[in-house]
mmCIF file of C-alpha atoms (C1' of nucleotides) in Angstrom:
data_model
loop_
_atom_site.group_PDB
_atom_site.id
_atom_site.type_symbol
_atom_site.label_atom_id
_atom_site.label_comp_id
_atom_site.label_asym_id
_atom_site.label_seq_id
_atom_site.Cartn_x
_atom_site.Cartn_y
_atom_site.Cartn_z
ATOM 1 C CA MET S 12 -33.280 -31.223 5.611
ATOM 2 C CA ASN S 13 -33.417 -31.013 9.346
ATOM 3 C CA ALA S 14 -30.154 -30.119 11.516
ATOM 4 C CA GLN S 15 -29.369 -32.965 12.712
ATOM 5 C CA ASP S 16 -29.350 -34.165 9.548
ATOM 6 C CA ILE S 17 -26.955 -30.962 8.594
ATOM 7 C CA LEU S 18 -24.535 -32.191 10.940
ATOM 8 C CA LYS S 19 -23.975 -35.585 9.926
ATOM 9 C CA LYS S 20 -23.851 -34.544 6.666
ATOM 10 C CA TYR S 21 -20.543 -32.332 6.927
ATOM 11 C CA GLN S 22 -19.683 -35.459 9.829
ATOM 12 C CA LEU S 23 -19.614 -33.076 12.642
ATOM 13 C CA SER S 24 -20.389 -34.209 15.835
ATOM 14 C CA VAL S 25 -24.611 -33.658 16.881
ATOM 15 C CA THR S 26 -25.030 -32.068 19.704
ATOM 16 C CA ASP S 27 -27.291 -29.624 21.083
ATOM 17 C CA SER S 28 -26.006 -26.662 21.063
ATOM 18 C CA ARG S 29 -25.388 -27.265 17.531
ATOM 19 C CA LEU S 30 -28.322 -28.325 17.025
ATOM 20 C CA SER S 31 -30.033 -25.127 18.511
ATOM 21 C CA VAL S 32 -27.898 -22.435 17.125
ATOM 22 C CA LEU S 33 -28.603 -24.367 12.868
ATOM 23 C CA GLN S 34 -31.721 -24.405 13.450
ATOM 24 C CA ILE S 35 -32.230 -20.385 14.710
ATOM 25 C CA PHE S 36 -30.740 -20.100 11.024
ATOM 26 C CA MET S 37 -33.374 -21.827 9.541
ATOM 27 C CA GLN S 38 -35.764 -19.892 11.656
ATOM 28 C CA ALA S 39 -33.904 -16.818 11.192
ATOM 29 C CA GLY S 40 -34.677 -15.290 7.350
ATOM 30 C CA GLY S 41 -32.081 -13.375 7.300
ATOM 31 C CA ALA S 42 -28.213 -13.142 8.586
ATOM 32 C CA LEU S 43 -27.910 -13.217 11.942
ATOM 33 C CA SER S 44 -24.810 -11.835 14.336
ATOM 34 C CA HIS S 45 -23.161 -13.603 17.369
ATOM 35 C CA SER S 46 -24.528 -11.416 19.715
ATOM 36 C CA ASP S 47 -28.343 -12.271 17.372
ATOM 37 C CA ILE S 48 -27.745 -16.193 18.197
ATOM 38 C CA GLU S 49 -26.409 -15.791 21.730
ATOM 39 C CA SER S 50 -29.835 -13.189 22.994
ATOM 40 C CA ARG S 51 -32.417 -15.966 21.412
ATOM 41 C CA LEU S 52 -29.968 -18.809 22.917
ATOM 42 C CA LYS S 53 -31.620 -16.810 26.238
ATOM 43 C CA GLY S 54 -28.495 -18.449 28.274
ATOM 44 C CA PHE S 55 -29.387 -22.173 26.757
ATOM 45 C CA HIS S 56 -25.173 -22.224 26.525
ATOM 46 C CA ASP S 57 -22.566 -20.543 26.772
ATOM 47 C CA ARG S 58 -20.429 -17.305 24.445
ATOM 48 C CA VAL S 59 -17.581 -19.380 23.605
ATOM 49 C CA THR S 60 -19.527 -22.117 22.829
ATOM 50 C CA VAL S 61 -21.419 -20.223 20.147
ATOM 51 C CA TYR S 62 -18.129 -18.961 18.927
ATOM 52 C CA ARG S 63 -16.989 -22.574 18.332
ATOM 53 C CA THR S 64 -20.076 -23.115 17.027
ATOM 54 C CA LEU S 65 -20.267 -20.337 14.034
ATOM 55 C CA GLN S 66 -16.709 -20.928 14.080
ATOM 56 C CA THR S 67 -16.965 -24.448 13.512
ATOM 57 C CA PHE S 68 -20.039 -24.966 10.951
ATOM 58 C CA ALA S 69 -18.364 -21.203 8.823
ATOM 59 C CA GLU S 70 -15.165 -23.154 8.316
ATOM 60 C CA LYS S 71 -17.282 -26.489 6.787
ATOM 61 C CA GLY S 72 -19.141 -24.690 5.421
ATOM 62 C CA ILE S 73 -22.451 -24.674 6.741
ATOM 63 C CA ILE S 74 -22.673 -20.075 7.028
ATOM 64 C CA HIS S 75 -20.567 -17.886 4.900
ATOM 65 C CA GLN S 76 -19.989 -14.633 6.829
ATOM 66 C CA ILE S 77 -21.225 -11.503 5.288
ATOM 67 C CA PRO S 78 -19.555 -7.998 4.792
ATOM 68 C CA THR S 79 -20.605 -5.570 7.449
ATOM 69 C CA ILE S 80 -20.198 -1.656 7.118
ATOM 70 C CA ASP S 81 -19.947 -1.150 10.654
ATOM 71 C CA ASN S 82 -17.971 -3.756 13.207
ATOM 72 C CA ALA S 83 -21.307 -6.783 13.449
ATOM 73 C CA VAL S 84 -19.968 -9.747 12.002
ATOM 74 C CA LEU S 85 -22.455 -11.358 10.443
ATOM 75 C CA TYR S 86 -23.692 -15.466 9.233
ATOM 76 C CA ALA S 87 -25.633 -16.132 7.522
ATOM 77 C CA LEU S 88 -26.743 -19.976 5.899
ATOM 78 C CA CYS S 89 -25.045 -20.800 2.580
ATOM 79 C CA LYS S 90 -26.450 -23.796 -0.123
ATOM 80 C CA GLU S 91 -27.049 -27.396 0.367
ATOM 81 C CA ASP S 92 -24.233 -27.037 -2.771
ATOM 82 C CA CYS S 93 -20.856 -25.210 -0.528
ATOM 83 C CA THR S 94 -18.159 -27.103 0.639
ATOM 84 C CA ASP S 95 -14.958 -26.834 3.008
ATOM 85 C CA GLY S 96 -13.647 -24.333 1.733
ATOM 86 C CA HIS S 97 -15.188 -23.933 -1.017
ATOM 87 C CA HIS S 98 -18.635 -21.975 -0.862
ATOM 88 C CA HIS S 99 -21.255 -20.393 -3.641
ATOM 89 C CA ASP S 100 -22.544 -17.519 -2.778
ATOM 90 C CA ASN S 101 -22.271 -14.881 -5.151
ATOM 91 C CA HIS S 102 -24.836 -13.087 -4.162
ATOM 92 C CA VAL S 103 -26.263 -10.278 -3.168
ATOM 93 C CA HIS S 104 -26.982 -9.423 0.176
ATOM 94 C CA PHE S 105 -28.914 -6.356 1.242
ATOM 95 C CA LEU S 106 -29.420 -5.069 4.063
ATOM 96 C CA CYS S 107 -31.963 -2.873 4.929
ATOM 97 C CA THR S 108 -31.696 0.593 6.889
ATOM 98 C CA GLU S 109 -35.395 0.751 8.524
ATOM 99 C CA CYS S 110 -35.771 -3.294 10.321
ATOM 100 C CA GLU S 111 -31.976 -3.386 10.411
ATOM 101 C CA ILE S 112 -32.228 -7.524 8.346
ATOM 102 C CA THR S 113 -29.443 -8.367 5.771
ATOM 103 C CA THR S 114 -30.740 -11.063 3.807
ATOM 104 C CA CYS S 115 -28.984 -13.692 0.954
ATOM 105 C CA LEU S 116 -30.643 -11.549 -2.699
ATOM 106 C CA ASP S 117 -29.790 -16.089 -3.231
ATOM 107 C CA GLU S 118 -31.293 -15.027 -7.091
ATOM 108 C CA VAL S 119 -29.579 -11.381 -7.762
ATOM 109 C CA VAL S 120 -25.684 -12.586 -8.984
ATOM 110 C CA VAL S 121 -22.802 -11.029 -7.854
ATOM 111 C CA PRO S 122 -22.386 -9.270 -11.262
ATOM 112 C CA VAL S 123 -19.207 -8.694 -13.017
ATOM 113 C CA VAL S 124 -16.170 -6.822 -12.933
ATOM 114 C CA LYS S 125 -13.347 -5.748 -14.738
ATOM 115 C CA LEU S 126 -10.208 -4.993 -13.351
ATOM 116 C CA PRO S 127 -7.230 -3.061 -13.480
ATOM 117 C CA ARG S 128 -3.991 -5.560 -14.792
ATOM 118 C CA GLY S 129 -2.371 -7.094 -12.543
ATOM 119 C CA PHE S 130 -5.011 -8.090 -10.564
ATOM 120 C CA ARG S 131 -6.486 -11.413 -9.276
ATOM 121 C CA GLN S 132 -10.079 -11.386 -8.697
ATOM 122 C CA ASN S 133 -10.728 -14.957 -6.246
ATOM 123 C CA ASP S 134 -13.422 -13.402 -4.605
ATOM 124 C CA VAL S 135 -16.301 -11.403 -4.947
ATOM 125 C CA LYS S 136 -18.946 -9.431 -2.369
ATOM 126 C CA MET S 137 -21.732 -7.006 -2.694
ATOM 127 C CA ILE S 138 -23.319 -5.252 -0.279
ATOM 128 C CA VAL S 139 -27.330 -3.519 -1.122
ATOM 129 C CA THR S 140 -28.148 -1.396 1.088
ATOM 130 C CA GLY S 141 -31.623 0.354 0.967
ATOM 131 C CA VAL S 142 -35.873 -0.315 1.860
ATOM 132 C CA CYS S 143 -36.846 -4.267 1.199
ATOM 133 C CA LYS S 144 -39.739 -5.770 0.075
ATOM 134 C CA SER S 145 -41.370 -6.508 3.353
ATOM 135 C CA CYS S 146 -40.277 -2.156 5.000
ATOM 136 C CA LYS S 147 -40.787 0.366 1.868
ATOM 137 C CA MET W 11 -3.542 19.364 -0.728
ATOM 138 C CA ASN W 12 -1.732 19.095 2.640
ATOM 139 C CA ALA W 13 -3.477 17.989 5.446
ATOM 140 C CA GLN W 14 -3.661 21.284 7.061
ATOM 141 C CA ASP W 15 -5.762 23.632 4.832
ATOM 142 C CA ILE W 16 -7.871 19.510 3.919
ATOM 143 C CA LEU W 17 -9.295 20.309 8.207
ATOM 144 C CA LYS W 18 -10.128 24.325 7.162
ATOM 145 C CA LYS W 19 -12.101 22.848 4.340
ATOM 146 C CA TYR W 20 -13.798 21.172 5.841
ATOM 147 C CA GLN W 21 -14.756 23.500 9.282
ATOM 148 C CA LEU W 22 -12.625 21.873 11.400
ATOM 149 C CA SER W 23 -9.550 23.059 14.173
ATOM 150 C CA VAL W 24 -6.583 21.572 13.005
ATOM 151 C CA THR W 25 -5.093 19.807 16.077
ATOM 152 C CA ASP W 26 -1.831 17.910 16.255
ATOM 153 C CA SER W 27 -3.730 14.293 16.433
ATOM 154 C CA ARG W 28 -5.852 14.928 13.520
ATOM 155 C CA LEU W 29 -2.535 16.729 10.912
ATOM 156 C CA SER W 30 -1.023 12.870 12.049
ATOM 157 C CA VAL W 31 -4.264 10.659 11.433
ATOM 158 C CA LEU W 32 -4.522 12.205 8.290
ATOM 159 C CA GLN W 33 -0.670 12.450 7.073
ATOM 160 C CA ILE W 34 -1.109 8.687 8.316
ATOM 161 C CA PHE W 35 -3.697 8.025 6.069
ATOM 162 C CA MET W 36 -2.006 10.032 2.554
ATOM 163 C CA GLN W 37 0.751 8.241 3.584
ATOM 164 C CA ALA W 38 -0.628 4.496 3.932
ATOM 165 C CA GLY W 39 -1.842 3.532 0.256
ATOM 166 C CA GLY W 40 -5.118 1.357 1.424
ATOM 167 C CA ALA W 41 -6.927 1.337 4.269
ATOM 168 C CA LEU W 42 -5.767 1.319 7.622
ATOM 169 C CA SER W 43 -8.286 0.139 10.525
ATOM 170 C CA HIS W 44 -8.372 1.881 13.872
ATOM 171 C CA SER W 45 -5.373 -0.064 15.258
ATOM 172 C CA ASP W 46 -2.858 0.727 12.593
ATOM 173 C CA ILE W 47 -3.534 4.430 13.068
ATOM 174 C CA GLU W 48 -2.739 3.336 16.724
ATOM 175 C CA SER W 49 0.282 1.205 16.193
ATOM 176 C CA ARG W 50 1.590 4.385 13.566
ATOM 177 C CA LEU W 51 1.179 7.023 16.257
ATOM 178 C CA LYS W 52 3.562 4.877 18.273
ATOM 179 C CA GLY W 53 1.484 6.360 21.448
ATOM 180 C CA PHE W 54 1.508 9.843 20.388
ATOM 181 C CA HIS W 55 -2.548 10.761 21.010
ATOM 182 C CA ASP W 56 -4.769 8.516 23.428
ATOM 183 C CA ARG W 57 -6.898 6.115 21.165
ATOM 184 C CA VAL W 58 -9.615 7.456 22.762
ATOM 185 C CA THR W 59 -8.854 11.035 20.620
ATOM 186 C CA VAL W 60 -7.871 7.719 17.330
ATOM 187 C CA TYR W 61 -11.504 7.009 18.397
ATOM 188 C CA ARG W 62 -12.857 9.997 18.493
ATOM 189 C CA THR W 63 -11.374 11.857 15.695
ATOM 190 C CA LEU W 64 -11.619 8.535 13.384
ATOM 191 C CA GLN W 65 -15.335 9.836 13.681
ATOM 192 C CA THR W 66 -14.907 13.275 12.794
ATOM 193 C CA PHE W 67 -13.640 12.294 9.790
ATOM 194 C CA ALA W 68 -16.238 9.860 8.572
ATOM 195 C CA GLU W 69 -18.761 12.666 9.630
ATOM 196 C CA LYS W 70 -17.442 15.616 7.639
ATOM 197 C CA GLY W 71 -16.644 12.722 4.477
ATOM 198 C CA ILE W 72 -12.938 13.398 5.049
ATOM 199 C CA ILE W 73 -13.199 9.041 5.271
ATOM 200 C CA HIS W 74 -14.779 7.079 4.558
ATOM 201 C CA GLN W 75 -15.538 3.331 5.411
ATOM 202 C CA ILE W 76 -14.925 -0.029 4.584
ATOM 203 C CA PRO W 77 -17.334 -2.929 4.402
ATOM 204 C CA THR W 78 -15.013 -6.286 6.320
ATOM 205 C CA ILE W 79 -14.949 -10.445 5.992
ATOM 206 C CA ASP W 80 -13.973 -10.141 9.008
ATOM 207 C CA ASN W 81 -14.792 -7.926 12.229
ATOM 208 C CA ALA W 82 -11.740 -4.470 11.301
ATOM 209 C CA VAL W 83 -13.396 -1.672 10.765
ATOM 210 C CA LEU W 84 -11.594 -0.088 7.486
ATOM 211 C CA TYR W 85 -11.053 3.832 6.372
ATOM 212 C CA ALA W 86 -9.453 5.128 3.399
ATOM 213 C CA LEU W 87 -9.233 8.646 2.505
ATOM 214 C CA CYS W 88 -12.127 9.853 0.203
ATOM 215 C CA LYS W 89 -11.971 11.364 -2.783
ATOM 216 C CA GLU W 90 -11.942 15.285 -3.051
ATOM 217 C CA ASP W 91 -15.388 16.001 -4.527
ATOM 218 C CA CYS W 92 -17.036 14.498 -1.291
ATOM 219 C CA THR W 93 -18.896 16.272 1.122
ATOM 220 C CA ASP W 94 -20.499 16.021 4.309
ATOM 221 C CA GLY W 95 -22.545 12.677 4.244
ATOM 222 C CA HIS W 96 -22.856 12.490 0.571
ATOM 223 C CA HIS W 97 -19.815 10.001 -0.562
ATOM 224 C CA HIS W 98 -18.684 9.694 -3.688
ATOM 225 C CA ASP W 99 -16.716 6.689 -3.281
ATOM 226 C CA ASN W 100 -19.232 4.049 -5.184
ATOM 227 C CA HIS W 101 -15.417 2.168 -6.167
ATOM 228 C CA VAL W 102 -14.989 -0.125 -5.363
ATOM 229 C CA HIS W 103 -11.955 -2.534 -2.676
ATOM 230 C CA PHE W 104 -9.951 -4.809 -3.641
ATOM 231 C CA LEU W 105 -8.272 -7.317 -0.221
ATOM 232 C CA CYS W 106 -5.279 -8.561 -0.904
ATOM 233 C CA THR W 107 -4.795 -12.175 0.342
ATOM 234 C CA GLU W 108 -1.285 -11.930 0.983
ATOM 235 C CA CYS W 109 -0.409 -8.612 2.069
ATOM 236 C CA GLU W 110 -3.816 -8.718 3.299
ATOM 237 C CA ILE W 111 -4.111 -4.293 2.411
ATOM 238 C CA THR W 112 -7.262 -2.848 1.148
ATOM 239 C CA THR W 113 -7.334 -0.310 -1.643
ATOM 240 C CA CYS W 114 -10.054 1.563 -3.161
ATOM 241 C CA LEU W 115 -10.190 1.214 -7.325
ATOM 242 C CA ASP W 116 -10.997 4.070 -7.478
ATOM 243 C CA GLU W 117 -10.651 3.590 -11.128
ATOM 244 C CA VAL W 118 -13.265 0.614 -10.998
ATOM 245 C CA VAL W 119 -17.355 1.436 -10.844
ATOM 246 C CA VAL W 120 -19.390 -0.943 -8.571
ATOM 247 C CA PRO W 121 -21.520 -1.814 -11.399
ATOM 248 C CA VAL W 122 -25.204 -1.441 -11.040
ATOM 249 C CA VAL W 123 -27.597 -4.551 -9.802
ATOM 250 C CA LYS W 124 -30.737 -4.861 -10.484
ATOM 251 C CA LEU W 125 -32.871 -5.956 -7.255
ATOM 252 C CA PRO W 126 -35.812 -7.594 -7.422
ATOM 253 C CA ARG W 127 -39.551 -6.412 -7.314
ATOM 254 C CA GLY W 128 -39.954 -4.302 -4.015
ATOM 255 C CA PHE W 129 -36.223 -3.442 -2.915
ATOM 256 C CA ARG W 130 -35.644 0.279 -2.623
ATOM 257 C CA GLN W 131 -32.022 0.144 -3.284
ATOM 258 C CA ASN W 132 -29.581 2.741 -2.058
ATOM 259 C CA ASP W 133 -26.166 2.297 -1.535
ATOM 260 C CA VAL W 134 -23.687 -0.982 -3.015
ATOM 261 C CA LYS W 135 -20.290 -1.891 -2.010
ATOM 262 C CA MET W 136 -18.591 -4.272 -3.979
ATOM 263 C CA ILE W 137 -15.263 -6.045 -2.239
ATOM 264 C CA VAL W 138 -13.067 -8.505 -4.188
ATOM 265 C CA THR W 139 -10.563 -10.213 -2.702
ATOM 266 C CA GLY W 140 -7.593 -12.544 -4.189
ATOM 267 C CA VAL W 141 -4.209 -11.368 -5.343
ATOM 268 C CA CYS W 142 -3.182 -7.438 -5.884
ATOM 269 C CA LYS W 143 -0.621 -5.894 -8.052
ATOM 270 C CA SER W 144 2.864 -5.665 -6.084
ATOM 271 C CA CYS W 145 2.094 -9.352 -4.614
ATOM 272 C CA LYS W 146 1.362 -11.274 -7.599
ATOM 273 C "C1'" DT O 28 -1.501 40.789 21.247
ATOM 274 C "C1'" DA O 29 -4.172 39.246 24.701
ATOM 275 C "C1'" DT O 30 -8.660 37.717 26.711
ATOM 276 C "C1'" DT O 31 -11.988 34.843 26.137
ATOM 277 C "C1'" DA O 32 -15.103 31.199 23.737
ATOM 278 C "C1'" DT O 33 -15.134 27.131 22.186
ATOM 279 C "C1'" DT O 34 -13.522 23.042 21.712
ATOM 280 C "C1'" DT O 35 -10.535 19.087 21.883
ATOM 281 C "C1'" DT O 36 -7.192 16.222 23.822
ATOM 282 C "C1'" DG O 37 -6.640 12.663 27.944
ATOM 283 C "C1'" DC O 38 -8.217 10.159 31.524
ATOM 284 C "C1'" DA O 39 -10.261 7.267 34.116
ATOM 285 C "C1'" DA O 40 -13.428 4.081 34.432
ATOM 286 C "C1'" DC O 41 -16.594 0.798 32.797
ATOM 287 C "C1'" DA O 42 -19.108 -1.969 28.062
ATOM 288 C "C1'" DT O 43 -18.517 -4.775 25.194
ATOM 289 C "C1'" DT O 44 -16.580 -8.566 22.323
ATOM 290 C "C1'" DA O 45 -13.655 -11.801 21.438
ATOM 291 C "C1'" DT O 46 -9.869 -15.531 22.933
ATOM 292 C "C1'" DT O 47 -7.126 -19.221 24.656
ATOM 293 C "C1'" DG O 48 -5.987 -23.389 28.560
ATOM 294 C "C1'" DC O 49 -7.734 -26.400 31.124
ATOM 295 C "C1'" DA O 50 -11.081 -30.457 33.041
ATOM 296 C "C1'" DA O 51 -15.814 -31.921 33.023
ATOM 297 C "C1'" DA O 52 -19.606 -33.770 30.427
ATOM 298 C "C1'" DT O 53 -21.104 -35.046 26.743
ATOM 299 C "C1'" DT O 54 -20.929 -37.934 21.398
ATOM 300 C "C1'" DT O 55 -19.000 -41.311 19.632
ATOM 301 C "C1'" DA O 56 -16.914 -45.165 17.830
ATOM 302 C "C1'" DA O 57 -15.390 -49.431 19.779
ATOM 303 C "C1'" DT D 8 -21.001 -51.160 27.650
ATOM 304 C "C1'" DT D 9 -16.914 -49.327 27.307
ATOM 305 C "C1'" DA D 10 -13.215 -45.935 25.712
ATOM 306 C "C1'" DA D 11 -11.648 -43.012 23.266
ATOM 307 C "C1'" DA D 12 -11.931 -38.713 20.858
ATOM 308 C "C1'" DT D 13 -14.261 -33.909 20.837
ATOM 309 C "C1'" DT D 14 -17.402 -30.778 22.680
ATOM 310 C "C1'" DT D 15 -18.714 -27.785 26.147
ATOM 311 C "C1'" DG D 16 -17.848 -24.785 30.178
ATOM 312 C "C1'" DC D 17 -16.276 -22.119 33.449
ATOM 313 C "C1'" DA D 18 -12.742 -18.903 34.207
ATOM 314 C "C1'" DA D 19 -9.192 -15.810 33.265
ATOM 315 C "C1'" DT D 20 -7.535 -12.833 29.713
ATOM 316 C "C1'" DA D 21 -6.999 -9.816 25.515
ATOM 317 C "C1'" DA D 22 -8.236 -6.314 22.937
ATOM 318 C "C1'" DT D 23 -11.952 -2.814 21.263
ATOM 319 C "C1'" DG D 24 -15.151 0.726 21.824
ATOM 320 C "C1'" DT D 25 -17.805 4.105 24.817
ATOM 321 C "C1'" DT D 26 -18.636 8.224 28.008
ATOM 322 C "C1'" DG D 27 -17.895 11.593 30.974
ATOM 323 C "C1'" DC D 28 -14.798 15.402 32.670
ATOM 324 C "C1'" DA D 29 -11.156 18.299 34.013
ATOM 325 C "C1'" DA D 30 -7.155 20.445 31.872
ATOM 326 C "C1'" DA D 31 -5.266 21.471 27.475
ATOM 327 C "C1'" DA D 32 -5.181 23.708 23.340
ATOM 328 C "C1'" DT D 33 -7.823 26.357 19.682
ATOM 329 C "C1'" DA D 34 -10.236 29.677 17.930
ATOM 330 C "C1'" DA D 35 -12.681 33.795 18.248
ATOM 331 C "C1'" DT D 36 -12.767 38.454 19.951
ATOM 332 C "C1'" DA D 37 -11.959 42.513 22.309
#
DNA sequence: TATTATTTTGCAACATTATTGCAAATTTAA
DNA sequence: TTAAATTTGCAATAATGTTGCAAAATAATA
């Protein structure tokens, strides 16, 4: 599915900046931060537009946020079966300390944990740090 | 162990601001962000001092950082057996969507995951979102 | 205890990151 | 093609984080 179709599927206006951001995600292997995207746009679009685009994409379920230990907010493309507000991104995220690239390990499912009495569980995120395949 | 003893144990000068920050952590049940601490200090110490104090504590292993989905950097007290650079914080973190408090579930150990071939694993973080005991 | 050496603090300045309102431009609907 | 709705970019502002440096506080020494 190309960028334009994805936008239409999620009922979003097809605009230059949205197409660019989406294509950047599709080309990038791993997860991207706001500044990653901004630098790849090479000043073509305003910072504010990027912020708003990312927010819109996240709301629609086109991208999902990845938790990080520092304060970088990372985003990555969701799989096709994500819908508004209901993401299926229960995969493990891997942060390589060598190349510093964060990737979604789609094939590794987050294991189930048993919480103490009284806790109701909603969503689980898991981030593994280490050295990736390409850097080992 | 009181705040002063902890500082001494980690060979840190005992200062006003360090004692205050440490006591704030000891009183707080959950994890705290920089701004949480700043507001609890009620302007008694400079912003910069808080940043440096948190950094020092993290380096020494008095506190550890918690990954978050937004860009808030959260810190929480480590258990007593943490040493410089070698933390034993392999427990699950719980973020309550009601009270927005993040707590360390010390009794819940992060489960082991099997990574694809070629990945070397170092450290695993796990954040569970849901409703906590007090808010249910 | 008094003095010196070391460390820490607070201020100022600055850099980065994020948010909001609003008019102009673009996209979609008619 | 035109009108309505949405999106964009600019400006202004807020929040967050960093660095250098002199003054103050703490620790080490005599």
